[in-house]
Short mmCIF file of C-alpha atoms in Angstrom, two decimals:
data_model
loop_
_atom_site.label_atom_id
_atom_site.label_comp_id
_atom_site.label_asym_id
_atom_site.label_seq_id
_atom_site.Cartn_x
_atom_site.Cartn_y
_atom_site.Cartn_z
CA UNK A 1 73.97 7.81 -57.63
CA UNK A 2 74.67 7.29 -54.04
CA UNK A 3 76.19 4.05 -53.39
CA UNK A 4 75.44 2.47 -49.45
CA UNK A 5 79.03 1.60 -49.73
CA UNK A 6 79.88 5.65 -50.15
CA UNK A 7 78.54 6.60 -47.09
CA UNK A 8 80.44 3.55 -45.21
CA UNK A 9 83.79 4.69 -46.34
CA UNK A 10 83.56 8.13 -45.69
CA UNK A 11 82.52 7.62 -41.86
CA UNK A 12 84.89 4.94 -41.61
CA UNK A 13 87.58 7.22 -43.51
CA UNK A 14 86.82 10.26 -41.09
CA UNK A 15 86.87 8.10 -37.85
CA UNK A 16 90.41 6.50 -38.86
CA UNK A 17 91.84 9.75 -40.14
CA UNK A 18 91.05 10.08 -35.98
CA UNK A 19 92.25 7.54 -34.75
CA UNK A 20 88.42 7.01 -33.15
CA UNK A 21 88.10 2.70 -33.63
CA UNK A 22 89.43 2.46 -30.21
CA UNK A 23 86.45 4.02 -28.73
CA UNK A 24 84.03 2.26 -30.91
CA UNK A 25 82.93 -0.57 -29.18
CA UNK A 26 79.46 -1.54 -30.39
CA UNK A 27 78.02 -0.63 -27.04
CA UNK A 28 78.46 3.18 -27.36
CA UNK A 29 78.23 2.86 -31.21
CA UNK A 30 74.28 1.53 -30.70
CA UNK A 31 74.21 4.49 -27.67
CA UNK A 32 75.44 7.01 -29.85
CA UNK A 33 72.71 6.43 -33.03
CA UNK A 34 70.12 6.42 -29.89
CA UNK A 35 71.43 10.19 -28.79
CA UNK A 36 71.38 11.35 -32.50
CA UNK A 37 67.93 9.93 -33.48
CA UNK A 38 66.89 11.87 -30.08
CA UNK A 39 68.73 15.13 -31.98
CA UNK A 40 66.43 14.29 -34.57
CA UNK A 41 63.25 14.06 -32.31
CA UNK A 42 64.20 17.03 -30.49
CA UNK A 43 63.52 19.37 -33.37
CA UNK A 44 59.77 18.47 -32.86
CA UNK A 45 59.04 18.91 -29.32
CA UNK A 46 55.97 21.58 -28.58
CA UNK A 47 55.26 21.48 -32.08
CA UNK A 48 52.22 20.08 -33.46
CA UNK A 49 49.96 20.56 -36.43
CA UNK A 50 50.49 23.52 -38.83
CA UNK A 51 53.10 24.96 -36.88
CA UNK A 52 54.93 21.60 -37.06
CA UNK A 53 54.73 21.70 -40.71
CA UNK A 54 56.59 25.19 -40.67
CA UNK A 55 58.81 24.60 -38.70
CA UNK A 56 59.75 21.75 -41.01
CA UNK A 57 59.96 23.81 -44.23
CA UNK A 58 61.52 26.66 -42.45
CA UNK A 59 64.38 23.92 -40.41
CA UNK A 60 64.99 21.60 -43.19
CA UNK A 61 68.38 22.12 -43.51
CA UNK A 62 69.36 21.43 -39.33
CA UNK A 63 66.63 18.32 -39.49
CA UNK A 64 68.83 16.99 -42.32
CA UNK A 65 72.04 17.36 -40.27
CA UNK A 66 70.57 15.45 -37.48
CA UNK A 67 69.02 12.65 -39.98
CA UNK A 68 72.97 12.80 -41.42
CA UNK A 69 73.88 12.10 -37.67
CA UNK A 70 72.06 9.34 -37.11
CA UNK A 71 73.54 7.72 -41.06
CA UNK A 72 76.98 8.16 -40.08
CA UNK A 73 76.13 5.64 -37.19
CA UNK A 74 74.44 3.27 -39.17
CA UNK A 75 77.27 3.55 -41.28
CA UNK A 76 79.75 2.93 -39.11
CA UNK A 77 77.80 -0.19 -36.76
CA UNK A 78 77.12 -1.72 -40.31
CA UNK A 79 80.79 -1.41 -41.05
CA UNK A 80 82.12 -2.70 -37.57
CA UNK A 81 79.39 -5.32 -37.33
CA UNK A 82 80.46 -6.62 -40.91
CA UNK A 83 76.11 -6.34 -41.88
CA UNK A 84 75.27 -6.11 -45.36
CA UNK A 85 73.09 -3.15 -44.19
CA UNK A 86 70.94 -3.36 -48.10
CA UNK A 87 70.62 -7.04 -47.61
CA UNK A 88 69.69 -6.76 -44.34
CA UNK A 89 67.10 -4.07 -45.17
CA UNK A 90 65.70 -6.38 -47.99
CA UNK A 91 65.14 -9.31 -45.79
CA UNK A 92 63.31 -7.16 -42.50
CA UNK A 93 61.46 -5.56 -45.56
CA UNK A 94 60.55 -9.00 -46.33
CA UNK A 95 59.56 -9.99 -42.69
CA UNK A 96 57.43 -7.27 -42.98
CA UNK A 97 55.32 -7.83 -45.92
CA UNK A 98 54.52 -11.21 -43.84
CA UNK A 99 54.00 -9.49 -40.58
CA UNK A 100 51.90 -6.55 -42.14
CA UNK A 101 50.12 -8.14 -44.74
CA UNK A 102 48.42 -5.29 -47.18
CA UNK A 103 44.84 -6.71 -46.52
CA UNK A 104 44.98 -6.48 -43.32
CA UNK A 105 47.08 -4.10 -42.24
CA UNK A 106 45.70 -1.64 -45.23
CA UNK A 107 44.69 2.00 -43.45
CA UNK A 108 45.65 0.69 -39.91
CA UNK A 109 48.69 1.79 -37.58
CA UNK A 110 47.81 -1.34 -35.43
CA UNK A 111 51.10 -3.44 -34.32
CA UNK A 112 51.37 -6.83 -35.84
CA UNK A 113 50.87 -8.79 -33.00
CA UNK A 114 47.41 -7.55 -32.87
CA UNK A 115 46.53 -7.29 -36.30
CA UNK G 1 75.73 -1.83 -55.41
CA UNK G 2 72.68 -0.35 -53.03
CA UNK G 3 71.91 3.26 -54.06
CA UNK G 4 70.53 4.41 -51.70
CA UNK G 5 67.89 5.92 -53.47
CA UNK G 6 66.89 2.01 -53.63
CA UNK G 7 66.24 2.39 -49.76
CA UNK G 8 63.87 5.11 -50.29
CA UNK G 9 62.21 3.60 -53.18
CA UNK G 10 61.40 0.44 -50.99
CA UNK G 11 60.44 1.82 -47.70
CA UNK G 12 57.73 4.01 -49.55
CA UNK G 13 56.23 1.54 -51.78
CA UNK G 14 56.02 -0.84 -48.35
CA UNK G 15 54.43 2.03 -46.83
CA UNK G 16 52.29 3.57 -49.94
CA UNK G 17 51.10 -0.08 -50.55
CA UNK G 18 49.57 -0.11 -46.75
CA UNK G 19 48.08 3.29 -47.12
CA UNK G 20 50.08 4.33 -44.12
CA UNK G 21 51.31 7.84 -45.21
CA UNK G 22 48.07 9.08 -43.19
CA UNK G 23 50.36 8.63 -40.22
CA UNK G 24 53.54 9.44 -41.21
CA UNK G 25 53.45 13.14 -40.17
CA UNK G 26 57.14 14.13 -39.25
CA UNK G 27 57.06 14.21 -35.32
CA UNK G 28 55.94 10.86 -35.09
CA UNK G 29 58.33 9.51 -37.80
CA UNK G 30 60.80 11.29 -35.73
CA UNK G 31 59.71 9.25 -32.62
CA UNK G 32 59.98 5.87 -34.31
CA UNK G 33 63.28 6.86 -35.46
CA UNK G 34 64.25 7.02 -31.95
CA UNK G 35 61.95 4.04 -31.01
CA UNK G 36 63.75 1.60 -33.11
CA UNK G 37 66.91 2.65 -32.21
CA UNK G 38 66.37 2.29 -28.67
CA UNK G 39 65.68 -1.22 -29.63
CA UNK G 40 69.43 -1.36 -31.39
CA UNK G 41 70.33 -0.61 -28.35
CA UNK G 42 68.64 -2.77 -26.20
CA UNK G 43 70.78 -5.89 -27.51
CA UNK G 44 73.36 -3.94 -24.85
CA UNK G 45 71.50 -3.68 -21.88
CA UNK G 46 73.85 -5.49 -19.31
CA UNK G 47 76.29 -6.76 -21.88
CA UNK G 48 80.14 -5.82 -21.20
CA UNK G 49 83.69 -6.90 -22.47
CA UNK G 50 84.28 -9.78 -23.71
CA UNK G 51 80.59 -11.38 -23.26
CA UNK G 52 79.49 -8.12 -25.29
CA UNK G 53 81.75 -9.24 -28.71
CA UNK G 54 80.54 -12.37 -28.05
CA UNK G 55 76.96 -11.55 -27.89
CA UNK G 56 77.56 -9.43 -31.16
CA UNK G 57 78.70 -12.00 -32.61
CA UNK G 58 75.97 -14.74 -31.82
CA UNK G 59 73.43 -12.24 -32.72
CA UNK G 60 74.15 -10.40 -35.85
CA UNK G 61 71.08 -10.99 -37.75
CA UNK G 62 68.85 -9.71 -35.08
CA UNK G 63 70.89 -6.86 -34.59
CA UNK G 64 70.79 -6.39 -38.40
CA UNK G 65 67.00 -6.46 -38.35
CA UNK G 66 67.04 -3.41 -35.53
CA UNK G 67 69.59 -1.48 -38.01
CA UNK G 68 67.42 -2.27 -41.37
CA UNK G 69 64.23 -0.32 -39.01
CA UNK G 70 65.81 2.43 -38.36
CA UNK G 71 67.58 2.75 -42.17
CA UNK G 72 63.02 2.36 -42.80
CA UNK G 73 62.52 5.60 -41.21
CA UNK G 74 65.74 7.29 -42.50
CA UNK G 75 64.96 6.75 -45.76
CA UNK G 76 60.73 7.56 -45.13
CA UNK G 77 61.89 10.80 -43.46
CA UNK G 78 64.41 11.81 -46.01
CA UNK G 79 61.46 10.74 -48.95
CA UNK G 80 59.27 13.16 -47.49
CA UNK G 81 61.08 16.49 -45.97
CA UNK G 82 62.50 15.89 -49.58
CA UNK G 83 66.00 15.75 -47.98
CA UNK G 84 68.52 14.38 -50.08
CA UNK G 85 70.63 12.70 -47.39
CA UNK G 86 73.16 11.45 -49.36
CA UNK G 87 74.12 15.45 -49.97
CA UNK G 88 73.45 16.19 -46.35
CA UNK G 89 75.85 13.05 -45.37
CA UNK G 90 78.16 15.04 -47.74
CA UNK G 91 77.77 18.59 -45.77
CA UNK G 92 77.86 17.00 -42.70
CA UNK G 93 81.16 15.36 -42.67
CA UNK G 94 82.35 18.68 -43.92
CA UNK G 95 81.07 20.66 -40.89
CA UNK G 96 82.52 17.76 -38.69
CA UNK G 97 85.86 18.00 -40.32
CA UNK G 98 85.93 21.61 -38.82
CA UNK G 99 84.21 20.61 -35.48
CA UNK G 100 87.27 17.93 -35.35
CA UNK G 101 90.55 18.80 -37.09
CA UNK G 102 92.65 15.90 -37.36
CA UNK G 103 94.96 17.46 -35.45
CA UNK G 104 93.30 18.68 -32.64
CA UNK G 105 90.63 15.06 -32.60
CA UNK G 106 93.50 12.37 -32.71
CA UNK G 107 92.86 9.99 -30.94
CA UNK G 108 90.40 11.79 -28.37
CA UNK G 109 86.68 11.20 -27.96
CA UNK G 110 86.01 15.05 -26.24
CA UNK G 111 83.17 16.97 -28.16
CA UNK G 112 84.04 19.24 -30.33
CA UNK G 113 82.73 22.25 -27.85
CA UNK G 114 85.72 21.39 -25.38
CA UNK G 115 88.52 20.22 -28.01
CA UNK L 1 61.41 13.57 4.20
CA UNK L 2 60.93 14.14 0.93
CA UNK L 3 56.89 13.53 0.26
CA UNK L 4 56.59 12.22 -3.41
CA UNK L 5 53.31 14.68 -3.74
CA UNK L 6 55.98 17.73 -2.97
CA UNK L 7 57.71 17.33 -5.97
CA UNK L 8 54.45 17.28 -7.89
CA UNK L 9 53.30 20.35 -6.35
CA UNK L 10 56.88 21.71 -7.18
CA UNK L 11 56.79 20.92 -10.55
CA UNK L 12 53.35 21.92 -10.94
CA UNK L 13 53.71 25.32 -9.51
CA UNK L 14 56.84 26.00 -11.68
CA UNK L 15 54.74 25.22 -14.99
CA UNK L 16 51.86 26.84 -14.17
CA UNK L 17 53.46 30.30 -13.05
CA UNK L 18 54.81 30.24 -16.82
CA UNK L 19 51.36 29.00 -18.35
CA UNK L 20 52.74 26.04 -19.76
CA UNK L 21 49.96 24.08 -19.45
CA UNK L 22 48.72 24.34 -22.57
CA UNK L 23 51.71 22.92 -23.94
CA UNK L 24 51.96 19.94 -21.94
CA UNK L 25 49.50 16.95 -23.49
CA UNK L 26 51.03 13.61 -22.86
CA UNK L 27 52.65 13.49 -26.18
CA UNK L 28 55.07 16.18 -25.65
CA UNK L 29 55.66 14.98 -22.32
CA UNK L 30 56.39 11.56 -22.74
CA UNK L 31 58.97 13.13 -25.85
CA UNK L 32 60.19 15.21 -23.17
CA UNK L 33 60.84 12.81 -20.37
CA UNK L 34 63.01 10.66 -23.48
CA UNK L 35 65.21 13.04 -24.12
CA UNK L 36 66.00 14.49 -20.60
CA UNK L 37 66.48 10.32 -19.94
CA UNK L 38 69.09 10.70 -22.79
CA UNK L 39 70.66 13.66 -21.54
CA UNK L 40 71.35 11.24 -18.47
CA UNK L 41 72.79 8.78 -20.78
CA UNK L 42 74.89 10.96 -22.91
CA UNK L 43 77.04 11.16 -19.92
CA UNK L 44 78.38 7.95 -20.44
CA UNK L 45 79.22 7.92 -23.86
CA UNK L 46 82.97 6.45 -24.48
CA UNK L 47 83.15 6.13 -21.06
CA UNK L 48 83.71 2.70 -19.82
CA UNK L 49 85.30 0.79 -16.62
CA UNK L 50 87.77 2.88 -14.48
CA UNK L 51 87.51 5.80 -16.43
CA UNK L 52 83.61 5.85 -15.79
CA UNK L 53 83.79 5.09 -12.48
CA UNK L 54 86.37 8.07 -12.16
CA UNK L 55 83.74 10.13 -14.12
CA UNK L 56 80.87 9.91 -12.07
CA UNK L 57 82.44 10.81 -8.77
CA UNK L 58 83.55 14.32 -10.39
CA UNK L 59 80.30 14.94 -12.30
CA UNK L 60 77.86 14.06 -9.64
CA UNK L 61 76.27 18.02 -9.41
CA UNK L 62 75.90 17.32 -13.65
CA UNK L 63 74.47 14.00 -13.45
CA UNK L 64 72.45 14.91 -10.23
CA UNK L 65 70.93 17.67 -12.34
CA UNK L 66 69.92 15.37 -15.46
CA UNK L 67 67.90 12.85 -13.06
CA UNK L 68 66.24 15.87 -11.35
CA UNK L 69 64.96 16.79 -15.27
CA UNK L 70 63.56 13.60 -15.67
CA UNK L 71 61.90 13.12 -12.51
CA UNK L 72 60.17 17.00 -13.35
CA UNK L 73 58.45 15.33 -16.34
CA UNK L 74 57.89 12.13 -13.92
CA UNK L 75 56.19 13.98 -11.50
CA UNK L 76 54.39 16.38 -14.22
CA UNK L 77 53.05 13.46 -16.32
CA UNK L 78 51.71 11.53 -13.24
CA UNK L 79 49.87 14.44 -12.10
CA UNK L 80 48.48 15.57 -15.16
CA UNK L 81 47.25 11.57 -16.22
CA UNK L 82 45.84 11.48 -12.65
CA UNK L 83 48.28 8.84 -11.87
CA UNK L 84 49.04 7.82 -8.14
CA UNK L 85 52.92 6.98 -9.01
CA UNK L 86 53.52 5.74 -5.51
CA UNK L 87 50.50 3.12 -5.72
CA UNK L 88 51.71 2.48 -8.99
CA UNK L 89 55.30 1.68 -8.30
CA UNK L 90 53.63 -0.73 -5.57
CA UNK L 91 51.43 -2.09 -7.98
CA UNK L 92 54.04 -2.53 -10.56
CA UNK L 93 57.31 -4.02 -8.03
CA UNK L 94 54.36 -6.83 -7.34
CA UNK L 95 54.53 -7.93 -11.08
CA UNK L 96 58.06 -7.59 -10.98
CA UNK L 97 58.18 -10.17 -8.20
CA UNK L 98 56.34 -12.13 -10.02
CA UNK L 99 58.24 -11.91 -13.22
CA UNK L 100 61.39 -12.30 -11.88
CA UNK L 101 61.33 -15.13 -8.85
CA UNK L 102 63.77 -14.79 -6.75
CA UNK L 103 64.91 -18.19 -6.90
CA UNK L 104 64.59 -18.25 -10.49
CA UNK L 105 66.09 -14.45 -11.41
CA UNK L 106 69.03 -14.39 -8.49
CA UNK L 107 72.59 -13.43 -9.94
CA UNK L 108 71.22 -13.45 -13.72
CA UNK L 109 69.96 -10.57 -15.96
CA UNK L 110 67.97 -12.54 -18.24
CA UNK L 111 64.66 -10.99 -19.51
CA UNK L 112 61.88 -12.96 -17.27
CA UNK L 113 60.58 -13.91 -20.77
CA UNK L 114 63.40 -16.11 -21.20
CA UNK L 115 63.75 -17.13 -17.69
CA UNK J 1 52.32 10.08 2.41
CA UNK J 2 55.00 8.50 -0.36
CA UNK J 3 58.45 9.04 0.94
CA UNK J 4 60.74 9.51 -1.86
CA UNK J 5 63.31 7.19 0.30
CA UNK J 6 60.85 4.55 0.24
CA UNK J 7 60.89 4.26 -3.14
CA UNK J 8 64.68 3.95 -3.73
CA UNK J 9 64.57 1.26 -0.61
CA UNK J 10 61.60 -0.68 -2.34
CA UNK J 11 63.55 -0.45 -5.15
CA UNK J 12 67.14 -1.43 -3.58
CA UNK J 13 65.61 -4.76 -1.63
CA UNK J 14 64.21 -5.80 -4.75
CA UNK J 15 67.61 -5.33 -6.43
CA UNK J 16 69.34 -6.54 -3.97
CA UNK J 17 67.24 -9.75 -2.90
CA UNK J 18 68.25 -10.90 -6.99
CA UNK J 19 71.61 -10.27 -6.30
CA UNK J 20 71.30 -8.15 -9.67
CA UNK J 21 74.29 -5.20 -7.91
CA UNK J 22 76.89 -7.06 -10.04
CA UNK J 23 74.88 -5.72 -13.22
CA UNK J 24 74.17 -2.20 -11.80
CA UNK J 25 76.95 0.03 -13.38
CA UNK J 26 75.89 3.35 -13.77
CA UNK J 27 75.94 2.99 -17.48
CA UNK J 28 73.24 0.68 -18.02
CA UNK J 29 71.38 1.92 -15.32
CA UNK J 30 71.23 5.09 -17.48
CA UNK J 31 70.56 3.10 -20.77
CA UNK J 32 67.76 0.96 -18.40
CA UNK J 33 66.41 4.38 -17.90
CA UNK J 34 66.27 5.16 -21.36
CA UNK J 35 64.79 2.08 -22.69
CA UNK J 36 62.34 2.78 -19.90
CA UNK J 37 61.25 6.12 -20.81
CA UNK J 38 61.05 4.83 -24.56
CA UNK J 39 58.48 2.65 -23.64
CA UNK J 40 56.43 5.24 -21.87
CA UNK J 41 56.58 7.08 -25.30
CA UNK J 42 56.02 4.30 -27.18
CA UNK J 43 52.21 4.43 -26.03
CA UNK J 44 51.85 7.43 -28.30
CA UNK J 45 53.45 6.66 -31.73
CA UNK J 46 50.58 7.66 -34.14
CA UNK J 47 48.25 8.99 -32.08
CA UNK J 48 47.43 12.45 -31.72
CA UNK J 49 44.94 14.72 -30.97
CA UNK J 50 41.46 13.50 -29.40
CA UNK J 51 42.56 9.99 -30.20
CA UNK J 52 45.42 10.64 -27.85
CA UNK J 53 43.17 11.97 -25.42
CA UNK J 54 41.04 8.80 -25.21
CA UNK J 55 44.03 6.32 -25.49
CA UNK J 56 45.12 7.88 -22.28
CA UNK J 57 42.66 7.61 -20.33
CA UNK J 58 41.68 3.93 -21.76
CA UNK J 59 45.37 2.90 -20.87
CA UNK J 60 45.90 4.68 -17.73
CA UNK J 61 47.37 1.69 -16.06
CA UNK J 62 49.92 0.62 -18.88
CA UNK J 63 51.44 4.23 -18.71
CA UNK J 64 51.23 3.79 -14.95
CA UNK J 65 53.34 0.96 -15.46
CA UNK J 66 55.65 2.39 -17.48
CA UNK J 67 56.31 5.55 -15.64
CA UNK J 68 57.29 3.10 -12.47
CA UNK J 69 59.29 1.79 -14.61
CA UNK J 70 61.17 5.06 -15.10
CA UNK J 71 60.80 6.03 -11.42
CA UNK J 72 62.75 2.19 -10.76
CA UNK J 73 65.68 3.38 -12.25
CA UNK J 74 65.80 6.94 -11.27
CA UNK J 75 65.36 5.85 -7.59
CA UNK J 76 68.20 2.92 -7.99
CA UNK J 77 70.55 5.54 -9.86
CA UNK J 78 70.24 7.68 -6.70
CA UNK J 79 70.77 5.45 -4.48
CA UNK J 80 73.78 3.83 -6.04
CA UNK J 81 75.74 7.12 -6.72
CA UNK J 82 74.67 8.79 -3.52
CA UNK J 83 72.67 11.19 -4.83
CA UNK J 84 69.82 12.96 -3.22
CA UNK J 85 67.37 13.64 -5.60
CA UNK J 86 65.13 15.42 -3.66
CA UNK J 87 68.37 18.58 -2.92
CA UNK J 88 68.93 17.74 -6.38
CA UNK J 89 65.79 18.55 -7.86
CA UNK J 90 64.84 21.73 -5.44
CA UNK J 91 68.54 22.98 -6.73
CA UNK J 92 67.30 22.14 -10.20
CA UNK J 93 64.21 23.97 -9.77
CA UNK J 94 65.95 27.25 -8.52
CA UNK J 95 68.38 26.98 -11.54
CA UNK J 96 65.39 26.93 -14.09
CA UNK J 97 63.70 29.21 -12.05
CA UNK J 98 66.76 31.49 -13.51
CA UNK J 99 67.04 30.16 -16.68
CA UNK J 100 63.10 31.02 -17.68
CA UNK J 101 62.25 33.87 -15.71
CA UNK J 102 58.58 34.36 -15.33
CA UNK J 103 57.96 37.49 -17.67
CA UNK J 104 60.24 36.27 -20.24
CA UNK J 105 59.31 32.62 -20.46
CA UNK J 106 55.12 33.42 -19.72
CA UNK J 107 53.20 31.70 -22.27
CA UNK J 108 56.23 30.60 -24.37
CA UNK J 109 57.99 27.23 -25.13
CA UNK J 110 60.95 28.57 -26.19
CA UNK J 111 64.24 27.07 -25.20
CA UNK J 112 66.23 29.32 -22.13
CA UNK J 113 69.03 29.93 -24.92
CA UNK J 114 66.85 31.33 -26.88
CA UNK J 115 64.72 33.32 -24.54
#
């Protein structure tokens, strides 16, 4: 089991044990999830195809660091931001079923406004 | 409590029930990643100070909404390198509590190259 | 003077001495031209008011050197897409007049969809 | 011919006529540049391949539009912390020029560190 609330207090225990809320202003919180989902992205520039799906299997391990990276943010903005994160995600998931209904949007990657 | 396994259960049968894992190769679940949380960041384009907490404040749910998309293609990502993240959170903070011994980090936002 | 085409031809000349071409579909481009924009921005993390200010004097040669990165993938990308960038700056400031009236847009940074 | 100081005064009067200076810290010029280049990328979530191909030429003028976009902020950046991009970008080019030497880099993607 891996309670949301775990990964919360562990970020926010390792940025107090810091001394870090001072710089966390939302601003460079929201700035810093954009420069680790980049970290993320990074791993899969050049690479396409089967040689993408190599490199996956054979980088799995730094991927998940980066994907841990951009988790500690979301951790910490939920935190800061006092959002339910899990309610949050349960209500945009429900947005969603009513933006991409499943007989229409079925087999398409089309955005919802033109669906 | 949200495991977070919960997350992952969700965001795939949204996805499965769409027929949408056609698409969801890893570079381009990668670039949504980032996508979506350029858009967490957006909410901070020009906003400063005290007019920043205040727009935080004001807009909470949308900001919620941007958070909940990019926990969507966390947890898809995770789902299918067959990362657990909630171990990789767990390794992670470990490697940062090297990269950033308390008493070296205190109160200090320099990376962990230059510390 | 410093003809727009030059740095094209600059760029160009640079990639195709290394026979990178084949690399370089718009994909991987547009990925590329992200995260060199980010490499921009990741100066400015925790940096805010005085302190930024302060910053940017004594990294110009650093920052000077991230915009030159993304205006290689600028110039790349509009070359390879057959794009005339200077028509289509032109092109594009007209809509921007448009969307943003000056006596409607002066002294606020309201998106023109909300104007 | 397409000055590259005509774009950044293009860019400046267009600024400047808005009175929009006030906003123009070089911290969310940089994010503005981001959430540019994001939207050039944006153009290509889930297509690849031939698809891509076709998209690109079918939407010529949208990336057009976007990559102005980019070029906006790039050229207002410059401006504003008296940089000249075009020294900065033939310095750039001689640096890389270092950092992937023909014979080594020829052919290959690989990143200088790793060369």
């Amino acid at each position: 089991m891996a309670d949301w609330k775990e990964f919360e207090k562990k970020a926010i225990a390792f940025r107090d044990a810091r001394d870090w809320k001072q710089f966390h202003n939302p601003k460079d919180m929201a700035l810093s999830l954009v420069l680790e989902a980049t970290e993320v992205l990074e791993h899969f520039q050049w690479k396409n195809g089967k040689e993408m799906e190599k490199y996956v299997r054979s980088h799995k391990g730094e991927i998940a660091d980066e994907l841990a990276d951009v988790l500690f943010w979301l951790a910490t903005m939920s935190n800061d931001l006092e959002i339910d994160l899990f309610k949050a995600f349960e209500a945009k998931m429900k947005k969603n079923e009513k933006k991409y209904p499943v007989e229409k949007a079925k087999g398409k990657y089309t955005k919802w406004t033109e669906l």
